[in-house]
Amino acid sequence: MSTQGSVTINKLPTGVPGLDEIVGGGLPEYSFNIVAGAPGSGKTTLAHQFVFANATPERPALYFTVLGESAIKMLRYQQQYTFFDPSRLPDTIRFINLSQIVLEKDLGAVLEEITREVEKANPAVVVVDSFRTMVRKPQSDMDLQSFIQRLALFLASWQATTFLIGEYAEDELRDNPIFTVADGLFWLHQIAERNSIVRKLQIIKLRGQESVPGLHTFRITNAGVQAFSRTFGLTARKRNPPGKRRLSFGIPELDKMLDGGVREGDSVLIAGSSGTGKSVLATQFIAEGVQQGEPGIVAVFEERPEAYAERANSLGLDLETPQKDGKLSILYLRPLDLSVDETMQSILDAVQKIGAKRLVIDSLAGFEMALSPGFRADFRESLYRMIFALTGIGVTILSTVEVDESFTEFPFSTYSISFLCDDILRLRYVSIDGQLRKIMVVIKMRGGNHAKDIREYEITSKGVVILGKRLTEYQGLISGIPVHSDRPGPEESSPETGIEHRT
Amino acid sequence: MTIRLETREQARRLLIYESEAGNSSEPGASPTLRVYEKLRRNLAAFAGVAGFYSLASRALAQARSDVPGFSEARVTEDGTLQGLGEIEHQIDFDKGAGGKPPSEAGIILIARLLGLVHIFLGEALTANLLRGTWPGSALDDCKSEKGRNA
């Protein structure tokens, strides 16, 4: 399709962090939009953010309030948001109340008043809040449709970008003539999930540009509405080709088992039961990265960053200095009603801020518990999106996951997420000679040769130390209860002695 | 609830301004009623008539406890002030009297109204709204020494 000579539609900033990406770069100029949702879903706040982002003294914003929330109370509360700048009222942003006209007259008079004010002010932005209260008065559908069409036509001709705000239930979406007139239809959902509230935003339609489909999480904080795109804002970015570099754990024997280290841009899973040293390995991985000049992020869910750094210190790993130098960031993602998208945004912000190359998520179980119950059901799908997005920009992710120790099977993860991981390292306890010892094995390594050796290791004051012997005199090690074989004693371990294979 | 000094000063300055302006523009109206009417138009434009009515009714009720002479006064549905009765004479005392101090009753009524607007909208937004109606000279910083002594 030729675009030569086609009209250019300017995109206006929404003023809502994350929403520009969702709507395809910004809101089409002169579009006629409806923001719908239940009371308390954030409609007014979203409209205010758009108004404050776009109104100028030359092209102000007109904010018509109708029945419903008192304008004075609305302004009282809206002032609490950081984006609200009172100095811009009333010259740049003007609030006009239409209640009396709505109560005493008909829709024609309302249109007449809006027309009069628009012609007087030449606004860039017009908001009618709440538009729904205006149309609840008894009148024919034809009156209403005619009113909407005339209003849309008039405001577009006057080059105003418009928001009509209305309280609508989802079942009102079908066959509603109002929605057919709109260029953009934004639906804000507020869903109760057990004891948590989950807010979701959907762009049901947006003429003229490609928005990101689906339900996007949003949150309302003292900064107003913040939206989190399902694609984490990474759709426009080119995926990096798989890296060729190998990233070291700082544990030479383990690097050998991994054919030289973890491939850059891989997703690595360390699975093991409690106390097997998953976090220790993760800490060594991130510390080695910092040592090699690769900034890192650690996302922790089960302990505070100070405690995490202190524990690393006891292993001789200094995480304090790189934090001060801006080479390392330990994120404590508060365990309350998180969405994966919010977590991702925090991680992405940190990745961009310090140019992180390595990311540790410690642990997936903690991550899941920090999520709102509604998001836990989609945890796997969310993980997939998150890992795909982050590895796509060249970040190497190491996640830890706790698995129940079983003596009948050898699970890699309780989440069935192994397909999301390029590399899997399994740690487990084994009972040998009256001792509970630890073994590790590389289960999978996509695109690389890895050793098949089952290696014993210990956690010392220097972290994970792989012992120099391959356990050849035992059979059934991965069952956790091996039996001594009649084979000769332990051999010296090396990658050559292990049978290597490509997966 | 007492009236904040700054709010009282703001009311006083608006009354002085209207007192002086009234000599030429609307000599028939009391400065208090002129300030009140401008506030009514200004606030009703964005808060609605009903919104202004609510604020004005509350302000009048508060003013009655300070000035019993307001007992007969009432705010009508469209927000205008009626039934001032005897107090109207007191308010009229400063009618067109440029240079004379505004009446205490007038200051209290306007200050009560401004006080409520402050509570709901905050000082910055209230000041901006007032600037849309009165020139800056009528709204000089009331906290300044100059403002207090004016």
XYZ file of C-alpha atoms in Angstrom, chain A residues 65 71-73 75-76 79 84 86-90 95-97 99-100, chain B residues 44-51 55 119-122 124-125 128-129 132:
36
model
C -17.521 18.455 34.317
C -15.445 19.567 40.530
C -14.131 21.076 43.735
C -13.609 17.702 45.341
C -9.577 19.114 42.041
C -8.900 18.688 45.729
C -3.936 18.005 43.306
C -0.907 18.271 38.811
C -1.959 24.299 39.931
C -0.165 27.179 38.245
C -1.613 26.017 34.910
C -5.169 26.674 36.058
C -7.199 28.460 34.870
C -12.653 23.566 34.225
C -16.203 24.324 33.162
C -19.237 22.911 34.888
C -24.382 20.437 35.501
C -26.992 23.159 35.441
C -19.793 28.486 39.701
C -18.181 28.386 36.260
C -16.071 25.372 37.164
C -17.710 24.042 40.315
C -21.267 24.461 39.100
C -24.038 26.497 40.657
C -24.793 23.724 43.109
C -21.131 23.499 44.032
C -19.725 26.497 49.715
C -9.455 24.212 52.235
C -10.748 22.444 49.173
C -8.501 23.768 46.430
C -5.375 24.850 48.254
C -2.021 27.985 44.841
C -5.140 27.046 42.932
C -4.830 31.343 40.364
C -8.593 31.381 40.223
C -8.593 35.332 36.678
